[in-house]
Short mmCIF file of C-alpha atoms in Angstrom, two decimals:
data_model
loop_
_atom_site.label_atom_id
_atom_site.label_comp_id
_atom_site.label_asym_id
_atom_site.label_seq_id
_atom_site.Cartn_x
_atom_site.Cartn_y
_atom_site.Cartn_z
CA UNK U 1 -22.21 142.52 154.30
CA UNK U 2 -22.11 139.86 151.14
CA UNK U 3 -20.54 141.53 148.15
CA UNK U 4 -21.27 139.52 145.07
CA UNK U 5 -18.92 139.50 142.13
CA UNK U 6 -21.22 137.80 139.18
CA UNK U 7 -18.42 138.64 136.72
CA UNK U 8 -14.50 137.75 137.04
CA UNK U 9 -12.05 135.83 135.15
CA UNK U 10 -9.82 134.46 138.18
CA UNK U 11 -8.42 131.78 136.05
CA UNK U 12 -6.40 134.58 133.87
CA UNK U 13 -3.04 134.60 133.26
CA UNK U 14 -2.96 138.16 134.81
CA UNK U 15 -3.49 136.48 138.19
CA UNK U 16 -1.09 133.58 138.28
CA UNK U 17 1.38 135.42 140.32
CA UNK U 18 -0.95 136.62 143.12
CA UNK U 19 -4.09 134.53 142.72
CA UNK U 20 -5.11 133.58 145.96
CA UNK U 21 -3.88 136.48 147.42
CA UNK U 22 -6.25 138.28 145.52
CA UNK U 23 -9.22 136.31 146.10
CA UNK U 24 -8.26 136.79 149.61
CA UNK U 25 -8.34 140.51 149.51
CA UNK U 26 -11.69 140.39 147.80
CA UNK U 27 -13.19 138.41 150.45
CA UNK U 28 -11.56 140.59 153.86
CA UNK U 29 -13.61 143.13 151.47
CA UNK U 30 -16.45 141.44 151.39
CA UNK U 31 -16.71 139.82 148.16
CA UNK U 32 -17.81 136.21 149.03
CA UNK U 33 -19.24 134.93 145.52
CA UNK U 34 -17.36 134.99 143.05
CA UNK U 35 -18.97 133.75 139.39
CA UNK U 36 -16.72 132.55 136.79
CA UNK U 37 -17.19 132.93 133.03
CA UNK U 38 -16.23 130.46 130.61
CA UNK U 39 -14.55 131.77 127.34
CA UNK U 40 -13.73 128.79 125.64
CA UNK U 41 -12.44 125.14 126.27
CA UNK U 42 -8.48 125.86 126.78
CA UNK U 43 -9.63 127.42 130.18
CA UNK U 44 -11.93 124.59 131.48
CA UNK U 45 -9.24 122.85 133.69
CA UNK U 46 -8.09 126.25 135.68
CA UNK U 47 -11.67 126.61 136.28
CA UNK U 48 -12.44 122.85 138.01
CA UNK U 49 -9.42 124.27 139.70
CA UNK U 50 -10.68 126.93 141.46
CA UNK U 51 -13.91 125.54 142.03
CA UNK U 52 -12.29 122.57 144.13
CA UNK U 53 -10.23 124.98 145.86
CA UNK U 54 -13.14 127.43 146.75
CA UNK U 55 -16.30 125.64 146.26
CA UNK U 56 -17.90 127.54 149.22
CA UNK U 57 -17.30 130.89 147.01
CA UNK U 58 -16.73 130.19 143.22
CA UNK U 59 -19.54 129.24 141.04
CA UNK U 60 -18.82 128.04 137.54
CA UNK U 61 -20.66 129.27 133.93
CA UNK U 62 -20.25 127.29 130.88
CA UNK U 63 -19.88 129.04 127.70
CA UNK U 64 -18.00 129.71 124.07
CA UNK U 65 -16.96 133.88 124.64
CA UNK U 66 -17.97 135.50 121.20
CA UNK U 67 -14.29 136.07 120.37
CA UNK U 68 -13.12 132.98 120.43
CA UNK U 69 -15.75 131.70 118.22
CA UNK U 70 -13.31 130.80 115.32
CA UNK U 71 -12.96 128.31 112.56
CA UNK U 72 -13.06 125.59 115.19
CA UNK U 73 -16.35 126.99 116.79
CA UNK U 74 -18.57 123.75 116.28
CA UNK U 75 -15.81 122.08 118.23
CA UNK U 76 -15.90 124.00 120.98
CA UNK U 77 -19.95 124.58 120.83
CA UNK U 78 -19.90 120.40 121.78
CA UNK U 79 -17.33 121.05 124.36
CA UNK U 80 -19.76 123.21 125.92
CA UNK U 81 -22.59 121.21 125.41
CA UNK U 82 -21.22 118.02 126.61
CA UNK U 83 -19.96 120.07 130.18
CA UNK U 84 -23.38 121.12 130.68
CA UNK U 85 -24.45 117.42 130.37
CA UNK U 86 -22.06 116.14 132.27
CA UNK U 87 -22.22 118.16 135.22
CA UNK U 88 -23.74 121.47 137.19
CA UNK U 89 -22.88 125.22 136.11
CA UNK U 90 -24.68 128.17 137.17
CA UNK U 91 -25.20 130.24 134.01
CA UNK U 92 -24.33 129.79 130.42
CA UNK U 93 -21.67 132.09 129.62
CA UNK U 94 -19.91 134.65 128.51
CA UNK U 95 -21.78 134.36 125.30
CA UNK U 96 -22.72 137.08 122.52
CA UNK U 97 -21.60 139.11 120.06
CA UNK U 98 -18.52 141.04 119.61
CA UNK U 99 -17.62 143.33 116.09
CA UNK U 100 -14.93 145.65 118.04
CA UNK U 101 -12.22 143.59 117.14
CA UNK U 102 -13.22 141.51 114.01
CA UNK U 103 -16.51 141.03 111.91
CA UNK U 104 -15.46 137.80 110.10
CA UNK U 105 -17.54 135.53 111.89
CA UNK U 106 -20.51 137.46 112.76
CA UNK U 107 -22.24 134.89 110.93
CA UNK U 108 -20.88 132.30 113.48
CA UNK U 109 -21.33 134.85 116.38
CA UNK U 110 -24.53 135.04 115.90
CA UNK U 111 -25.23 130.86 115.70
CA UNK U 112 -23.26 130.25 118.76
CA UNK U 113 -25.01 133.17 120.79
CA UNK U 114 -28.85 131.46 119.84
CA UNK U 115 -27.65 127.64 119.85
CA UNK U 116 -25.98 128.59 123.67
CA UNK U 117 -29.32 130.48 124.68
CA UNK U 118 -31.05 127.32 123.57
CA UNK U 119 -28.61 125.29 125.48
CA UNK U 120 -29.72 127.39 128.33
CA UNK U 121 -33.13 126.77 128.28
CA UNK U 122 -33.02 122.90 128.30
CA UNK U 123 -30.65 123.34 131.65
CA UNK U 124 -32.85 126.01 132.91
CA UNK U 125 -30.11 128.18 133.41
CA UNK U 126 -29.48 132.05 132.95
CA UNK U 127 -26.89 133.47 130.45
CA UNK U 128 -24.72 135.96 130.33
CA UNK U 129 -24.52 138.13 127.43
CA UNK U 130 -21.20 139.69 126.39
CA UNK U 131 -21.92 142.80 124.04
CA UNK U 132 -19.64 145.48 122.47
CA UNK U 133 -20.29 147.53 119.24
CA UNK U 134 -23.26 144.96 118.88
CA UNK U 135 -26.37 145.91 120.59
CA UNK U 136 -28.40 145.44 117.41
CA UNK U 137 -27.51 142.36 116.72
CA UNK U 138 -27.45 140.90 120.31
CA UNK U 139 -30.99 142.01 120.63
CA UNK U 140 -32.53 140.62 117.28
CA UNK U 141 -30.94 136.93 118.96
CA UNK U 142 -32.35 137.66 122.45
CA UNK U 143 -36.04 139.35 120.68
CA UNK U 144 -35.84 135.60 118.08
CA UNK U 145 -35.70 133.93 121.71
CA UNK U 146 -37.93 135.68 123.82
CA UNK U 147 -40.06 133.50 126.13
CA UNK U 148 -40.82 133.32 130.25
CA UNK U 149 -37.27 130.67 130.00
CA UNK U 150 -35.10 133.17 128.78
CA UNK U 151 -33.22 135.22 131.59
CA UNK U 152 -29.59 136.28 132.48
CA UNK U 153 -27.50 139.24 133.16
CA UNK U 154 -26.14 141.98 130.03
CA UNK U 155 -22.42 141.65 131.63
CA UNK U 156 -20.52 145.01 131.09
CA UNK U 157 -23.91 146.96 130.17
CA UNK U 158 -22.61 150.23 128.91
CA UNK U 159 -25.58 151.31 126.82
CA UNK U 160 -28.55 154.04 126.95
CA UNK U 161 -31.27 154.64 129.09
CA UNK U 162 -33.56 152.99 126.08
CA UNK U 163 -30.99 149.99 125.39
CA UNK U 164 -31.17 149.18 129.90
CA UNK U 165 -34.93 149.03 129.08
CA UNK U 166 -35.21 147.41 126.30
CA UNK U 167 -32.78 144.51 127.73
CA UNK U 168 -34.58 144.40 131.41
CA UNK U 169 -38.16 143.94 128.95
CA UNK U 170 -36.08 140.90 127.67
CA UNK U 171 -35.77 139.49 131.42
CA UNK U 172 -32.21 140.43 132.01
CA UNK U 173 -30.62 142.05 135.04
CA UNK U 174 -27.46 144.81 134.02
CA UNK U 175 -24.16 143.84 135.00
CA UNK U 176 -22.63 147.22 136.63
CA UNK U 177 -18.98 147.58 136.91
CA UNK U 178 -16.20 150.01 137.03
CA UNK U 179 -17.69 152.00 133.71
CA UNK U 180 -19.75 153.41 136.07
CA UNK U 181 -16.55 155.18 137.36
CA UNK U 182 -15.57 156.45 134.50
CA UNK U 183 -16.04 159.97 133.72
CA UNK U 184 -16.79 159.38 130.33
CA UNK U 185 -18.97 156.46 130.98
CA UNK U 186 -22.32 158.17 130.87
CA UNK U 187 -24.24 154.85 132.55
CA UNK U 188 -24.03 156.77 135.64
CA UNK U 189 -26.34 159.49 134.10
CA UNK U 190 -29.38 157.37 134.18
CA UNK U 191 -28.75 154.93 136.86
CA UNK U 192 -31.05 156.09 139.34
CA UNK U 193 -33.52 156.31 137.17
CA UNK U 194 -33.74 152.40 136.85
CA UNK U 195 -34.93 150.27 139.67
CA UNK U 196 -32.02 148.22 141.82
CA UNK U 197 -34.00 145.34 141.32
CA UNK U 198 -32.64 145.17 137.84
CA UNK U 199 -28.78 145.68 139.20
CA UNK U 200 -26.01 143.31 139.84
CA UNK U 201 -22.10 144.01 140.07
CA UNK U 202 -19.29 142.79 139.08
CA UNK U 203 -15.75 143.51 137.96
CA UNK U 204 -14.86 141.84 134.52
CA UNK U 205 -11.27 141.69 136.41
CA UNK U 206 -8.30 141.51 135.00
CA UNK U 207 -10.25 143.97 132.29
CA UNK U 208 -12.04 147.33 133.63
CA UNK U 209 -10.88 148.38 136.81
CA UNK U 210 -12.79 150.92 138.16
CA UNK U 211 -11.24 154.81 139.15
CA UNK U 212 -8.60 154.82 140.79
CA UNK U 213 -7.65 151.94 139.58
CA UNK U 214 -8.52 152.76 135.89
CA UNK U 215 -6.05 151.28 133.41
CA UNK U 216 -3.98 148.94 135.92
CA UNK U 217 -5.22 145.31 136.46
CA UNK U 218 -8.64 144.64 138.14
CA UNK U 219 -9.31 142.52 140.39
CA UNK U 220 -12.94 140.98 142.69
CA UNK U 221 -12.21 143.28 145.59
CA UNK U 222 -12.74 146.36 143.64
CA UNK U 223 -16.69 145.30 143.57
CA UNK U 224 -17.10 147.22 146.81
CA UNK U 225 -15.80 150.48 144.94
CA UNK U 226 -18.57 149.51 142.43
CA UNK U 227 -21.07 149.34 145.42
CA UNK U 228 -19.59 152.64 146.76
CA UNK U 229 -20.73 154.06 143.47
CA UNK U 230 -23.82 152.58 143.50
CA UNK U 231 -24.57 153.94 146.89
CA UNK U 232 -23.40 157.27 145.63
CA UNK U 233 -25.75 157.41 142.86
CA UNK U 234 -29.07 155.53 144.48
CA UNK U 235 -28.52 157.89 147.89
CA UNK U 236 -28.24 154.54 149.69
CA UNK U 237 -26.04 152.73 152.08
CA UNK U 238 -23.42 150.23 150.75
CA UNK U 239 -25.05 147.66 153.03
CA UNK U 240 -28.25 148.01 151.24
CA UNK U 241 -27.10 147.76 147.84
CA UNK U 242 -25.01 144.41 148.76
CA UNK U 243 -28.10 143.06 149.94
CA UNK U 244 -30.04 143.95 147.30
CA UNK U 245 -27.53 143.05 144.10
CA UNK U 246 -26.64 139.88 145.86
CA UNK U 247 -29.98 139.30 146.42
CA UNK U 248 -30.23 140.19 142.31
CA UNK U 249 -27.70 137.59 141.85
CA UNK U 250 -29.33 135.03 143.62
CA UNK U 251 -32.36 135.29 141.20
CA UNK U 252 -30.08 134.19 138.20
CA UNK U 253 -27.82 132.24 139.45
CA UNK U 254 -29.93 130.03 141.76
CA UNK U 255 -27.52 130.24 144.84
#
């Protein structure tokens, strides 16, 4: 069984104690891809890192994260554009839009987001959309962009039944991860009502650790409890929904 992880941040600081210990538990789990997100330039290095060390399991994106897009955001915009020139990534990514913590550069959000979609298109690669209290706004970029080159995954999808449809009309797969867990996290509601073809998992680790785990650190072999949900809600084995999100992943990610 191939557990796919198309979400994790196993360069953060969160892991530096226990890293490969951790990756390690993922993959006696399971989890043997693991696809890294960029989130801005200061994390670059860690990332060649792990590649090097793992290049038979960790696959790279290249991306400026929406909250990190700051004064110095052109800056960083040609660090990610001369990466992608310079060598291969999978995805570009995280990018978005992101007014939970700060609406002062919306303006800039939104210029990165379309200029890194663009980016993606002349590498024929997919993104990977971060989103939170945004969905409006990340889907006026996506709807200005909309053409057969424009694909990806919503990372951390945790809207409606109308906002899943709405982005899988826009050629993007939901990223699925321990919010489907949650009690409170209503995404489970409507799951089954949208085709697996459309799924992929992930964790978002350190960040959303799935019950029991809620509120401690997560981590990439905590995607099978994300399975185990899945196969909960679609009445299916875990095998089958490994094959079938990895299979997902495949379809974006090219590997």
């Amino acid at each position: 069984m191939i557990l796919t992880d198309t979400h994790t941040h196993l360069y953060s600081e969160e892991f530096d104690q226990d890293r490969n210990e951790m990756i390690q538990r993922a993959i006696e789990q399971g989890v043997s891809r693991f696809f890294v997100p960029s989130i801005d330039s200061n994390y670059t290095t860690k990332m060649y890192e792990l590649e090097a060390q793992y290049p038979e399991n960790i696959f790279l994106m290249m991306g400026l994260h929406p909250t990190y897009v700051k004064e110095n955001y052109l800056e960083e915009l040609a660090h990610v554009e001369a990466e992608l020139a310079k060598r291969k990534f999978h995805a570009v990514g995280e990018i978005g839009i992101d007014l939970f913590w700060d609406k002062t550069f919306l303006k800039e959000q939104q210029y990165a987001f379309q200029y890194q979609i663009q980016l993606a298109k002349k590498y024929n690669l997919g993104i990977n959309i971060h989103c939170r209290d945004a969905f409006d706004e990340v889907f006026e970029v996506l709807e200005s962009e909309k053409d057969t080159d424009l694909f990806g995954i919503f990372h951390c999808f945790t809207g409606d039944f109308a906002q899943a449809q709405k982005a899988i009309d826009l050629n993007m797969k939901l990223g699925i991860g321990g919010v489907a867990t949650f009690k409170n996290g209503k995404i489970d509601q409507f799951l089954n009502e949208i085709d697996l073809k459309h799924i992929v998992l992930e964790t978002d680790s350190p960040y959303l650790a799935p019950v029991p785990y809620r509120g401690k650190r997560n981590e990439s072999s905590y995607t099978r409890l994300v399975a185990e949900k899945l196969a909960d809600i679609y009445q299916l084995p875990i095998a089958e929904i490994a094959q079938i999100t990895t299979e997902n992943s495949k379809a974006i990610f090219g590997i």
